[in-house]
Short mmCIF file of C-alpha atoms in Angstrom, two decimals:
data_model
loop_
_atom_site.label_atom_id
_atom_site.label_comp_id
_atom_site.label_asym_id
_atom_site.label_seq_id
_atom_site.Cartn_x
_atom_site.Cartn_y
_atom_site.Cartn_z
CA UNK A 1168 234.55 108.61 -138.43
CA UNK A 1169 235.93 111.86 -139.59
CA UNK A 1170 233.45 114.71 -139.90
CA UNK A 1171 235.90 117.55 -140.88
CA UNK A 1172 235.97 118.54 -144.31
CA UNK A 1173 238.29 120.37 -146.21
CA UNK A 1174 236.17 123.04 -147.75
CA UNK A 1175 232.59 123.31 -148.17
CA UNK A 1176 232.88 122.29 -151.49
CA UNK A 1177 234.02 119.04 -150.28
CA UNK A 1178 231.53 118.88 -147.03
CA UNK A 1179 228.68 119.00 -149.45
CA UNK A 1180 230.40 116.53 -152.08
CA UNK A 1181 227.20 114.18 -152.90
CA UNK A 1182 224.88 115.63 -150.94
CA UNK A 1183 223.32 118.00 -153.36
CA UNK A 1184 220.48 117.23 -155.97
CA UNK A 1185 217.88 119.00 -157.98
CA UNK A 1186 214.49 119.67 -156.65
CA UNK A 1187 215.78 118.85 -152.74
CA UNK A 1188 214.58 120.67 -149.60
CA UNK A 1189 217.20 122.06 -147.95
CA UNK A 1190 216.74 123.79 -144.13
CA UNK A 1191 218.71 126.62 -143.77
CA UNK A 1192 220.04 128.21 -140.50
CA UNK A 1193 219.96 132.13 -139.49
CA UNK A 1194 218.04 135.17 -138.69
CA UNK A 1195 218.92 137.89 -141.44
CA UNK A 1196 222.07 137.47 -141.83
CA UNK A 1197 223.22 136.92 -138.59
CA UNK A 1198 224.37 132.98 -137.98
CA UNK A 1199 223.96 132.20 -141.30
CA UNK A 1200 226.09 129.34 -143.26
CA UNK A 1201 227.23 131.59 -145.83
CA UNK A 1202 230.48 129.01 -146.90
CA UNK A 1203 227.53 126.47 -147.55
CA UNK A 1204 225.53 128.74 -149.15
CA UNK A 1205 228.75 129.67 -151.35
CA UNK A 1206 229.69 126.17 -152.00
CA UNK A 1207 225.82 125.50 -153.44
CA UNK A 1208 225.79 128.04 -155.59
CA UNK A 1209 228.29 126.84 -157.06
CA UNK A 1210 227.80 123.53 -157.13
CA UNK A 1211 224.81 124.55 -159.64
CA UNK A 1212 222.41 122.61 -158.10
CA UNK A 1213 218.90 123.77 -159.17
CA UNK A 1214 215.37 123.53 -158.23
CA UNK A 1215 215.90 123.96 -154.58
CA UNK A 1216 212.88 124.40 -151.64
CA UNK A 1217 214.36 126.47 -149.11
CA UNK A 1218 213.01 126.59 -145.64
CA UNK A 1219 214.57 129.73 -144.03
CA UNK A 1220 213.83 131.72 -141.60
CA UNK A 1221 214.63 134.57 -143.98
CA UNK A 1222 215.65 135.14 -148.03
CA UNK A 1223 219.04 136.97 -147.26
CA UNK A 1224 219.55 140.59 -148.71
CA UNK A 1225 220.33 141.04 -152.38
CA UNK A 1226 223.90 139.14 -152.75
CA UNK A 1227 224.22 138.07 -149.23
CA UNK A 1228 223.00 135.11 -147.66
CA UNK A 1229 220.33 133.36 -149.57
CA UNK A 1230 220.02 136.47 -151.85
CA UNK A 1231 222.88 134.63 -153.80
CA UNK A 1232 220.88 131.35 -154.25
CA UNK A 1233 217.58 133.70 -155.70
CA UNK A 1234 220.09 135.62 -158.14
CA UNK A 1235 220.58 132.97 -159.74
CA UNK A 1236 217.17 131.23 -160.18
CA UNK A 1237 218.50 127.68 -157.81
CA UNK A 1238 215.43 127.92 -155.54
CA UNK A 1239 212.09 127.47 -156.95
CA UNK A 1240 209.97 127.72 -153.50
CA UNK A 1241 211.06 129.59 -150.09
CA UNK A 1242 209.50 127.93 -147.15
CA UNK A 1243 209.68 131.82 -144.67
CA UNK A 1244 207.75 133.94 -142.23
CA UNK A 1245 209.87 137.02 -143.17
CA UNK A 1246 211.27 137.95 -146.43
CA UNK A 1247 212.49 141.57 -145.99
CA UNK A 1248 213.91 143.90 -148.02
CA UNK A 1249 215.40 141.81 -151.08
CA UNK A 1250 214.78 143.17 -154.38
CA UNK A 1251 215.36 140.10 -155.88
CA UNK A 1252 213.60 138.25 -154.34
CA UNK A 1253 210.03 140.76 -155.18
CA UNK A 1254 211.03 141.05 -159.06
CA UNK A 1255 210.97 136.81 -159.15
CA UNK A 1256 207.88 136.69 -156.72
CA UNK A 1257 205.32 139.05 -158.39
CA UNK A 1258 206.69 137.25 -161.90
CA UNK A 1259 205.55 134.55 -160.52
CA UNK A 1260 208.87 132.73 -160.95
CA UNK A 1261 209.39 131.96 -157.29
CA UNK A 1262 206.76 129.83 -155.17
CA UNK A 1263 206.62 131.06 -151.37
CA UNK A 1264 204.91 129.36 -148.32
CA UNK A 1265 204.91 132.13 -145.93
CA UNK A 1266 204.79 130.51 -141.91
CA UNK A 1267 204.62 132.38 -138.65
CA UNK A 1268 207.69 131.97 -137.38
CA UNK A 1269 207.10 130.11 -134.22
CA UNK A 1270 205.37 127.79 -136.33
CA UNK A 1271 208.41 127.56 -138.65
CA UNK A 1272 210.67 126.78 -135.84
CA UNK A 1273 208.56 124.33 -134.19
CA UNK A 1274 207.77 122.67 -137.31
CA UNK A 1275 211.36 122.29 -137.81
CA UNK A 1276 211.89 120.51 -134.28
CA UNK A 1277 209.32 118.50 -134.84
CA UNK A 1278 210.37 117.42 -137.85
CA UNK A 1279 213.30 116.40 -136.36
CA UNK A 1280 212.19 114.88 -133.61
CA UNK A 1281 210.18 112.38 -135.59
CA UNK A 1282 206.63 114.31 -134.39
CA UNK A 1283 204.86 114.37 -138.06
CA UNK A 1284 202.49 117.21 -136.51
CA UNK A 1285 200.86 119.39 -134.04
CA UNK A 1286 198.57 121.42 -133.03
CA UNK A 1287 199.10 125.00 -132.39
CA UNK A 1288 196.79 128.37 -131.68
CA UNK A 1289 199.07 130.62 -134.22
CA UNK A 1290 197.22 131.32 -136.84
CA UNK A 1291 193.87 130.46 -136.22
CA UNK A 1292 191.19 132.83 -137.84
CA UNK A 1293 193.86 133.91 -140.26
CA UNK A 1294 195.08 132.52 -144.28
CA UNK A 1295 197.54 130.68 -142.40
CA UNK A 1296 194.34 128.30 -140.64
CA UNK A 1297 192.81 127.69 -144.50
CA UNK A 1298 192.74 123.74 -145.51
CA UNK A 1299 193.91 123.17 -141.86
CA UNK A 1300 192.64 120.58 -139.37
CA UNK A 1301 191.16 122.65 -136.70
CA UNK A 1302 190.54 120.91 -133.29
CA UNK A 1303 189.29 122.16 -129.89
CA UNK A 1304 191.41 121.80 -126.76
CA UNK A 1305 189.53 122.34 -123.11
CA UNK A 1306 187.45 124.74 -124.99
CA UNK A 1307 190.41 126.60 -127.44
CA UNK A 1308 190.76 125.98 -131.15
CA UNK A 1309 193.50 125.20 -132.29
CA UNK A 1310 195.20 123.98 -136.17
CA UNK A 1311 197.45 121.35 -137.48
CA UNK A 1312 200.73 121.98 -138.26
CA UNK A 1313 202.86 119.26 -140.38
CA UNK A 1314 206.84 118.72 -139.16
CA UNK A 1315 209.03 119.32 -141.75
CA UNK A 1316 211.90 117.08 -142.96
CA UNK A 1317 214.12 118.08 -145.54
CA UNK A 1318 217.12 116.04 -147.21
CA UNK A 1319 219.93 118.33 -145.76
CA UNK A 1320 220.27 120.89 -143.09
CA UNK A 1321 222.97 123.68 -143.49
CA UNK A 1322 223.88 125.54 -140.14
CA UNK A 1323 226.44 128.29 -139.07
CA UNK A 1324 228.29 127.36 -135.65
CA UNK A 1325 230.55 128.95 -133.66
CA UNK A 1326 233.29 126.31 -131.95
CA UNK A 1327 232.78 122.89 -132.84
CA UNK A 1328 234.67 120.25 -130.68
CA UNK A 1329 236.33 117.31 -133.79
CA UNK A 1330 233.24 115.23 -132.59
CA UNK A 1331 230.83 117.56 -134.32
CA UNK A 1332 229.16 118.95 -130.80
CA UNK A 1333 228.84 122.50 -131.63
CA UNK A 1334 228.06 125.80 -129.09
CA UNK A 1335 226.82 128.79 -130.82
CA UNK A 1336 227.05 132.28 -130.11
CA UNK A 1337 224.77 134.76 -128.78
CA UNK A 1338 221.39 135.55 -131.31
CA UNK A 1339 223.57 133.88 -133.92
CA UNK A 1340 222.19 130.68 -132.54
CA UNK A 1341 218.42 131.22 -133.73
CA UNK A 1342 217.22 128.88 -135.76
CA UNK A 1343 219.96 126.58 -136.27
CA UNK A 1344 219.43 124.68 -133.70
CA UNK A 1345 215.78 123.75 -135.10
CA UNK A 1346 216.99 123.37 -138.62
CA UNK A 1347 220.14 121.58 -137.77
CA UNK A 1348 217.63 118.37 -136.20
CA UNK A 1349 215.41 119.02 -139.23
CA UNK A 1350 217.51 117.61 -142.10
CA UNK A 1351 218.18 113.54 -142.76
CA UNK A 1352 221.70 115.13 -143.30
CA UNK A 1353 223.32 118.01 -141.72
CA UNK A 1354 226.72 119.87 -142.54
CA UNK A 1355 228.22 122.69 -140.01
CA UNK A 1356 230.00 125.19 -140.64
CA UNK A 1357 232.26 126.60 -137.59
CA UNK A 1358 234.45 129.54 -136.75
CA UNK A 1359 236.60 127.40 -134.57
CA UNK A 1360 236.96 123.86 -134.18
CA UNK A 1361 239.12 122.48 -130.86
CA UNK A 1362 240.10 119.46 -129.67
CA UNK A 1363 238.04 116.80 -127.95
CA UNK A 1364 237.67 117.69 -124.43
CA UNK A 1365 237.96 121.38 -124.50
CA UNK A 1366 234.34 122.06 -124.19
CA UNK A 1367 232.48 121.72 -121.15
CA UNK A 1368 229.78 118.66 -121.68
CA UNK A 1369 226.98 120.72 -119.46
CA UNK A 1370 227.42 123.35 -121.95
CA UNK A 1371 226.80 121.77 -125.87
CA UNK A 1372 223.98 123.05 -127.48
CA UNK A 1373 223.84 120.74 -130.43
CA UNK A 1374 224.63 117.41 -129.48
CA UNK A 1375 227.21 115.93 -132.16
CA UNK A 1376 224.71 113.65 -132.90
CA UNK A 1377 222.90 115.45 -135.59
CA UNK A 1378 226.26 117.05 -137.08
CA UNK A 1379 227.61 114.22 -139.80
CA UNK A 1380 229.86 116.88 -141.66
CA UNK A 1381 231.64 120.06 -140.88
CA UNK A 1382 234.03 122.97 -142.49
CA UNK A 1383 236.02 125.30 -140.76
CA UNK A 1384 234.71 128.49 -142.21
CA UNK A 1385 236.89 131.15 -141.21
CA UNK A 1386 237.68 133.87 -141.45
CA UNK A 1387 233.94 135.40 -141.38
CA UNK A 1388 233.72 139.60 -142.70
CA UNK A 1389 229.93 139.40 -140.77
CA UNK A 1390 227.65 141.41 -142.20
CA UNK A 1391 225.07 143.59 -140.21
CA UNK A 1392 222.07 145.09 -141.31
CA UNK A 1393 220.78 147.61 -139.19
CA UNK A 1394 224.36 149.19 -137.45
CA UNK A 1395 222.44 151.12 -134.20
CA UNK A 1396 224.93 152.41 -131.85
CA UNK A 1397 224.27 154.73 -128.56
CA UNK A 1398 227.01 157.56 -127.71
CA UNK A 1399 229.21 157.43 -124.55
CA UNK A 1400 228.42 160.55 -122.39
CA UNK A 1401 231.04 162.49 -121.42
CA UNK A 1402 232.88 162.10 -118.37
CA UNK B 1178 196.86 167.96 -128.09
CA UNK B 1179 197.17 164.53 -128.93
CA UNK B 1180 200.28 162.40 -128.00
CA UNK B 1181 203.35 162.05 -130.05
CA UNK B 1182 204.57 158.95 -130.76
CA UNK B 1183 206.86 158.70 -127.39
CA UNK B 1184 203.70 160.07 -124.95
CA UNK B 1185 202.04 157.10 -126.74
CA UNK B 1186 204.98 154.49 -125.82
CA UNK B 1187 204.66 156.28 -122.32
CA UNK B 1188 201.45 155.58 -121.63
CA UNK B 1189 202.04 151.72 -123.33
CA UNK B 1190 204.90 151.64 -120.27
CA UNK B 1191 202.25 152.13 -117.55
CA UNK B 1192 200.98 148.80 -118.21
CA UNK B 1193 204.24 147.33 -117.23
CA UNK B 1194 204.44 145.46 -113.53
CA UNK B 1195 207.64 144.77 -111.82
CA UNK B 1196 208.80 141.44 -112.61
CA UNK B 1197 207.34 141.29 -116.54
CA UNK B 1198 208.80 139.59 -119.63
CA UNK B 1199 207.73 141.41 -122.36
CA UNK B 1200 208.00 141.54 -126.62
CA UNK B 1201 207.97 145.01 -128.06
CA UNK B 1202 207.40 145.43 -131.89
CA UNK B 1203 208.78 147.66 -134.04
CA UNK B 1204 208.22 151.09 -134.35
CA UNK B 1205 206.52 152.98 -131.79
CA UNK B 1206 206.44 149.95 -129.75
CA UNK B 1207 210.56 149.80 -129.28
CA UNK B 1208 210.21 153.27 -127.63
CA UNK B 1209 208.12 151.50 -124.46
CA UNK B 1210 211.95 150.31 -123.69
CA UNK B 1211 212.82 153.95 -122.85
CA UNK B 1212 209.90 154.70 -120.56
CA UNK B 1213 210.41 151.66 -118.14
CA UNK B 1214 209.68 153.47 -114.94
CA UNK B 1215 212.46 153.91 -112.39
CA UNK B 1216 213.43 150.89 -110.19
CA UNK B 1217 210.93 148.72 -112.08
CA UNK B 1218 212.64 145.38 -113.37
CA UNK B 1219 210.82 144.39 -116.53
CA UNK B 1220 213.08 141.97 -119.08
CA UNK B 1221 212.52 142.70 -122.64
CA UNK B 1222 212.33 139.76 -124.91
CA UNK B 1223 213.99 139.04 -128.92
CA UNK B 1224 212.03 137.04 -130.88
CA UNK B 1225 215.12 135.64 -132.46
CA UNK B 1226 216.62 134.25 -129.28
CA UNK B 1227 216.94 136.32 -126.16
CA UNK B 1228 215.79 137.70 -122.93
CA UNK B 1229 217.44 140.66 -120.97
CA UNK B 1230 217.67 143.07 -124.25
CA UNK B 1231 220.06 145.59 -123.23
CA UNK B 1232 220.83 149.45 -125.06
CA UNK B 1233 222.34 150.16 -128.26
CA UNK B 1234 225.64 149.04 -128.13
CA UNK B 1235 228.69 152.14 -127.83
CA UNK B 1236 230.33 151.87 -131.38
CA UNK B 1237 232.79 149.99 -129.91
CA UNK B 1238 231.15 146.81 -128.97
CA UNK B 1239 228.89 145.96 -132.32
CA UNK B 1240 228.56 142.89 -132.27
CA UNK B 1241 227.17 141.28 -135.50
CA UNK B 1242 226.09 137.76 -133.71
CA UNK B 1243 224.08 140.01 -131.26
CA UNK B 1244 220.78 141.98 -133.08
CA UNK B 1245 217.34 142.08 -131.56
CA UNK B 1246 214.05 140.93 -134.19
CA UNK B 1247 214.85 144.16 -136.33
CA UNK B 1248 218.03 143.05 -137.12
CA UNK B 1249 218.97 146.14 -135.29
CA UNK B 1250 222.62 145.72 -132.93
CA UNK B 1251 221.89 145.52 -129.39
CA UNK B 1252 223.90 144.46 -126.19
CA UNK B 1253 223.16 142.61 -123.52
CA UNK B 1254 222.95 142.28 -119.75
CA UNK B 1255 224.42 140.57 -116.57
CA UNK B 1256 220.73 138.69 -116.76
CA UNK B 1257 220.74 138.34 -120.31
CA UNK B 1258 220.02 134.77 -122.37
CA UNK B 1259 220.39 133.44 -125.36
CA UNK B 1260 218.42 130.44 -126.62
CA UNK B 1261 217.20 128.90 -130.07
CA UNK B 1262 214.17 130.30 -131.95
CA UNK B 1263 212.29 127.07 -130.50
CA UNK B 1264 212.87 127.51 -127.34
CA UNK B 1265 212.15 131.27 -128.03
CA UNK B 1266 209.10 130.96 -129.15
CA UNK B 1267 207.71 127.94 -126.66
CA UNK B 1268 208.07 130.66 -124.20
CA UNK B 1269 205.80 132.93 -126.62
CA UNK B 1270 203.32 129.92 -127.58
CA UNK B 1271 203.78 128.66 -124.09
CA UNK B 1272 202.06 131.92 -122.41
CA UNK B 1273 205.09 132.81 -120.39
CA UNK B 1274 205.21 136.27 -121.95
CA UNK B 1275 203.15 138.98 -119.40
CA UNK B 1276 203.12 141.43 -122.51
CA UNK B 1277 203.37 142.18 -126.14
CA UNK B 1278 203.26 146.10 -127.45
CA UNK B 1279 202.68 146.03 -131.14
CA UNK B 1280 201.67 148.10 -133.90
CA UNK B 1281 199.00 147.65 -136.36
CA UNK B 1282 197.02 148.96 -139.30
CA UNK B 1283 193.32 147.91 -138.18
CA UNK B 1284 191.74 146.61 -134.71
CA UNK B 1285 188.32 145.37 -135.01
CA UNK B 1286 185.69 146.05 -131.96
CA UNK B 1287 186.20 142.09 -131.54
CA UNK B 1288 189.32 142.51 -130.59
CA UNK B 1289 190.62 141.18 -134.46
CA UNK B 1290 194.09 142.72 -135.46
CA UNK B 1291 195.80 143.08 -138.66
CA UNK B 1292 199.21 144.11 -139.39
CA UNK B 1293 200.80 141.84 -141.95
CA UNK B 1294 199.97 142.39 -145.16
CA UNK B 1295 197.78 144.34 -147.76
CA UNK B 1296 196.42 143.14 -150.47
CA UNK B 1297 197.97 144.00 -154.02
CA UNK B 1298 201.23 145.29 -152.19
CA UNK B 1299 204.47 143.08 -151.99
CA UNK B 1300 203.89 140.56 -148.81
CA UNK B 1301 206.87 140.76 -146.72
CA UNK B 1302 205.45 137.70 -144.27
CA UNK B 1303 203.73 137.77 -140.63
CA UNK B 1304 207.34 137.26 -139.01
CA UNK B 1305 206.47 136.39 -135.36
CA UNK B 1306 202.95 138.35 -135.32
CA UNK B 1307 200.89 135.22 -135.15
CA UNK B 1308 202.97 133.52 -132.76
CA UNK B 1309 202.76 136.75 -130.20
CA UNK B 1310 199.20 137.71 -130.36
CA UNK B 1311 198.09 133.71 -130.10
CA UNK B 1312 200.47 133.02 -126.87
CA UNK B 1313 201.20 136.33 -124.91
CA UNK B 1314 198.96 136.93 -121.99
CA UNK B 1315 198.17 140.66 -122.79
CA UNK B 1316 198.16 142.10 -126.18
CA UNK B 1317 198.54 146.02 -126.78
CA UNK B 1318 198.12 147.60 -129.64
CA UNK B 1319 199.66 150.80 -130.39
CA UNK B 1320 198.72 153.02 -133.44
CA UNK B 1321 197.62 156.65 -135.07
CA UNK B 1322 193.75 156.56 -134.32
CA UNK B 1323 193.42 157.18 -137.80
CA UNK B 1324 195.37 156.36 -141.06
CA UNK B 1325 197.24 159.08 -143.36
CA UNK B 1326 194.24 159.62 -145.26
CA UNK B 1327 192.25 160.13 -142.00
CA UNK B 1328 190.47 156.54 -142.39
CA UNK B 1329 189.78 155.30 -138.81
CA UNK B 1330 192.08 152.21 -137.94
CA UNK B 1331 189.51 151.43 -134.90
CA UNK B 1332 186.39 149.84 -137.10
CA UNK B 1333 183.63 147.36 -136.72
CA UNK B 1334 185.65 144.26 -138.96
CA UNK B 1335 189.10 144.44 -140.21
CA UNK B 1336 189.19 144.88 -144.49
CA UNK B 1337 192.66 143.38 -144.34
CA UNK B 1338 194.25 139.76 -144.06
CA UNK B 1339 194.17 139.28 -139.74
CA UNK B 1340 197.16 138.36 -137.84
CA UNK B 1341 195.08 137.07 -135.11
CA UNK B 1342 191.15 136.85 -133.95
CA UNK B 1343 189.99 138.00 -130.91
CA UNK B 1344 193.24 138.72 -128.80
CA UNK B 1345 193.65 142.24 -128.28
CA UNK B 1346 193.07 143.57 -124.81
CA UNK B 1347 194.15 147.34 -124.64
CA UNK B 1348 194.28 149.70 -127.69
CA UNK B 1349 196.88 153.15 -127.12
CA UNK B 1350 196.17 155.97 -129.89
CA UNK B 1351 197.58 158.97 -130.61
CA UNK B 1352 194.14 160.01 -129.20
CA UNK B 1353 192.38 157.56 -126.62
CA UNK B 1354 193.12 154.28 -124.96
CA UNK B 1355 190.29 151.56 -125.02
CA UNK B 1356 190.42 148.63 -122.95
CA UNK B 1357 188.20 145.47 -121.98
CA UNK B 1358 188.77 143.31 -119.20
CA UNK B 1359 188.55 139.94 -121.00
CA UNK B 1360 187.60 138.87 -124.76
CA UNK B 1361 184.11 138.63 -124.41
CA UNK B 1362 183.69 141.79 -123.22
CA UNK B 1363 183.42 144.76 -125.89
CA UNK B 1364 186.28 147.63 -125.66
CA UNK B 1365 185.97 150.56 -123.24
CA UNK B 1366 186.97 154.25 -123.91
CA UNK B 1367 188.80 154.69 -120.77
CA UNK B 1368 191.21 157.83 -121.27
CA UNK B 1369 191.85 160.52 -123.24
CA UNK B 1370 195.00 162.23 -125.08
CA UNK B 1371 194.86 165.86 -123.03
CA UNK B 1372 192.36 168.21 -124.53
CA UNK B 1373 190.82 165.44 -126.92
CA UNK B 1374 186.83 165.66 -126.01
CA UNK B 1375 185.26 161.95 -126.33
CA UNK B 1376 182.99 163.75 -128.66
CA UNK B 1377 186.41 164.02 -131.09
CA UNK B 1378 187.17 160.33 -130.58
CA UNK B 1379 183.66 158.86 -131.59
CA UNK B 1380 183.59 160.93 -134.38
CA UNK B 1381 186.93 159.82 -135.93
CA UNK B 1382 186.04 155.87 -134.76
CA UNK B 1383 183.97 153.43 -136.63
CA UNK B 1384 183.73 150.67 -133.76
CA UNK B 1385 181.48 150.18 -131.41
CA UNK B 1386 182.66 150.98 -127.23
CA UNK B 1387 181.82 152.21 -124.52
CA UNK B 1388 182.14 154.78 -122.33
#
């Protein structure tokens, strides 16, 4: 079975309907799947819940998805600077389910590893714990947290072997390893894909298991959004 | 004179032990890094995926794929990690972080701490807040004693939405440090900022503790 697409375009090609979930890879806008991202915007698709880590900046990332009004709810435990974002929250336009992020990532795996829920001490005594099963463990409270499926995971990679097992690269890796297992479906998108063979077994770290499609997304312009540099001292 | 913002991120870096893994928030708390005593081996923690969090990088080696939880560019170590955010924070939930430094904008005398949103204001979302305070083994908050408009930040119940109940242990001011030995235990005034009377420090705090 061939998993390499053509385009994103083409790696999404009947994946994409109204109202879906979609789990989205990234932290800012570092290891995001910005092709994918591309490639549903303008596919038109409308409706979408988004379960992200973060919203993206105005125009990059998921900002592009908010500007123009395809995601009705954002499933996040940070939403940052992203004026776009604000203007269609406090209108009331845009539906948000704020999660603690360790929550968010473990509801992910979960999800994916068929555990419907589980009990966790984040949160407790806080919003987050209202309407939530609370339970004591050996004399600590803890809340129920649901998994979370969604109908298609989008992730950013960095070499993908033609089998679909992908390696990521330093904190670009973040949460798309989570979402990647989250999704019924989920497409990759790669800087590199090699042969069969040329990567080392004992070093995969997403099986090629839960990668049905990919797209070879280069050639990335990465954006960063905090540039902090240190000076070299002089000889 | 009370301390400035790096004497308090000083003093936070006393509580470090050889051999710690610790998360530092933003803000005051990313200045800790910088006060690591000499010859101690303490690895810093990212939220988003990494242990060993090294100095700014030199202009020549920004690296996009490599930013700590402020989405700030970093670099990394011989000793470094990277992992998934998972993994990252099963280590967090898991209690096999010694110590969190983190800021806030009210501590209860129960050891309550809020820092995540106010009321009325655009919510921005707890990030990994909840996650820290509920798993690390020792929480420290660092923060002005009292707010811009001189409202004490150290107060009997927290007005605003908590990011966790009951879980700080040590509180570092501009003025004071308070501490208590375990969460039943009410907080103790245990030092003071040089020339800052006690007298100074109950008179600009709400909450009750002692000492």
């Amino acid at each position: 079975m061939k998993k390499i697409y053509p385009d994103a375009g083409a790696a999404l090609d009947g994946l994409l309907a109204d109202g879906m979930t979609i789990c989205a890879g990234g932290f800012g806008l570092c290891g995001i799947p910005e092709r994918l991202i591309d490639a549903i915007r303008d596919s038109g698709v409308t409706g979408l819940t988004v379960v992200s880590n973060n919203a993206g900046i105005d125009n990059e990332g998921l900002g592009k998805l908010l500007r123009t009004r395809q995601i009705r709810k954002m499933i996040s435990s940070y939403v940052g600077e992203n004026k776009e974002f604000e203007r269609q929250y406090l209108a009331g336009e845009l539906e948000v389910e704020f999660c603690p992020q360790g929550t968010l990532a473990e509801r992910c795996r979960a999800g994916g590893a068929g555990i419907p829920g589980f009990y966790t001490k984040t949160g407790v005594g806080t919003q987050v714990a209202e309407g939530k099963e609370h339970k004591a463990f050996d004399g600590e409270t803890y809340i129920l947290e649901r998994g979370i499926r969604a109908d298609l995971s989008i992730v950013k990679g960095w070499k993908a072997d033609e089998s679909g097992n992908l390696v990521f690269r330093k904190t670009a890796r973040n949460f798309n390893q989570p979402m990647a297992t989250a999704g019924r479906i989920c497409v990759a998108e790669v800087e590199e894909i090699v042969p069969v063979g040329s990567l080392d077994p004992d070093c995969i770290h997403l099986p090629s298991i839960y990668v049905k499609r990919m797209v070879l997304g280069a050639p990335y312009d990465k954006k960063i959004e905090f540039r902090t540099t240190r000076q070299r001292e002089a000889a | 004179m009370p301390w400035d913002r790096n004497q308090m991120a000083a003093r936070a870096a006393q509580e470090l032990r050889d051999g710690y893994y610790v998360n530092l928030g933003i803000g005051i708390p990313t200045l800790v890094a910088n006060n690591i005593p000499a010859g101690m081996e303490v690895t810093l923690q990212s939220e988003n995926g990494m242990l060993g969090i090294g100095p700014f990088p030199y202009e020549d080696e920004v690296d996009p794929d490599l930013i700590n939880a402020g989405k700030q560019t970093i670099s990394e170590l011989p000793s470094s990690s990277y992992f998934g955010s998972e993994q990252s924070f099963a280590m967090i939930r898991g209690g096999h972080i010694d110590l969190t430094v983190l800021g806030a904008m009210e501590v209860s005398e129960k050891g309550d701490i809020a820092n995540w949103m106010i009321p009325g204001k655009m919510v921005k979302g707890m990030g990994g807040a909840m996650d820290l305070v509920a798993g690390v083994k020792k929480i420290i908050v660092v923060m002005e004693h009292n707010s811009k408009g001189g409202d004490p930040k150290f107060i009997p119940e927290c007005t605003l939405p908590l990011t966790g109940k009951n879980v700080v242990d040590m509180i570092i001011t501009d003025l004071a440090v308070f501490h208590r030995p375990d969460h039943a235990s009410p907080f103790r005034l245990i030092e003071l900022a040089p020339g800052v009377g006690a007298e100074d420090v109950r008179a600009k705090t709400t909450a009750h503790y002692e000492g």
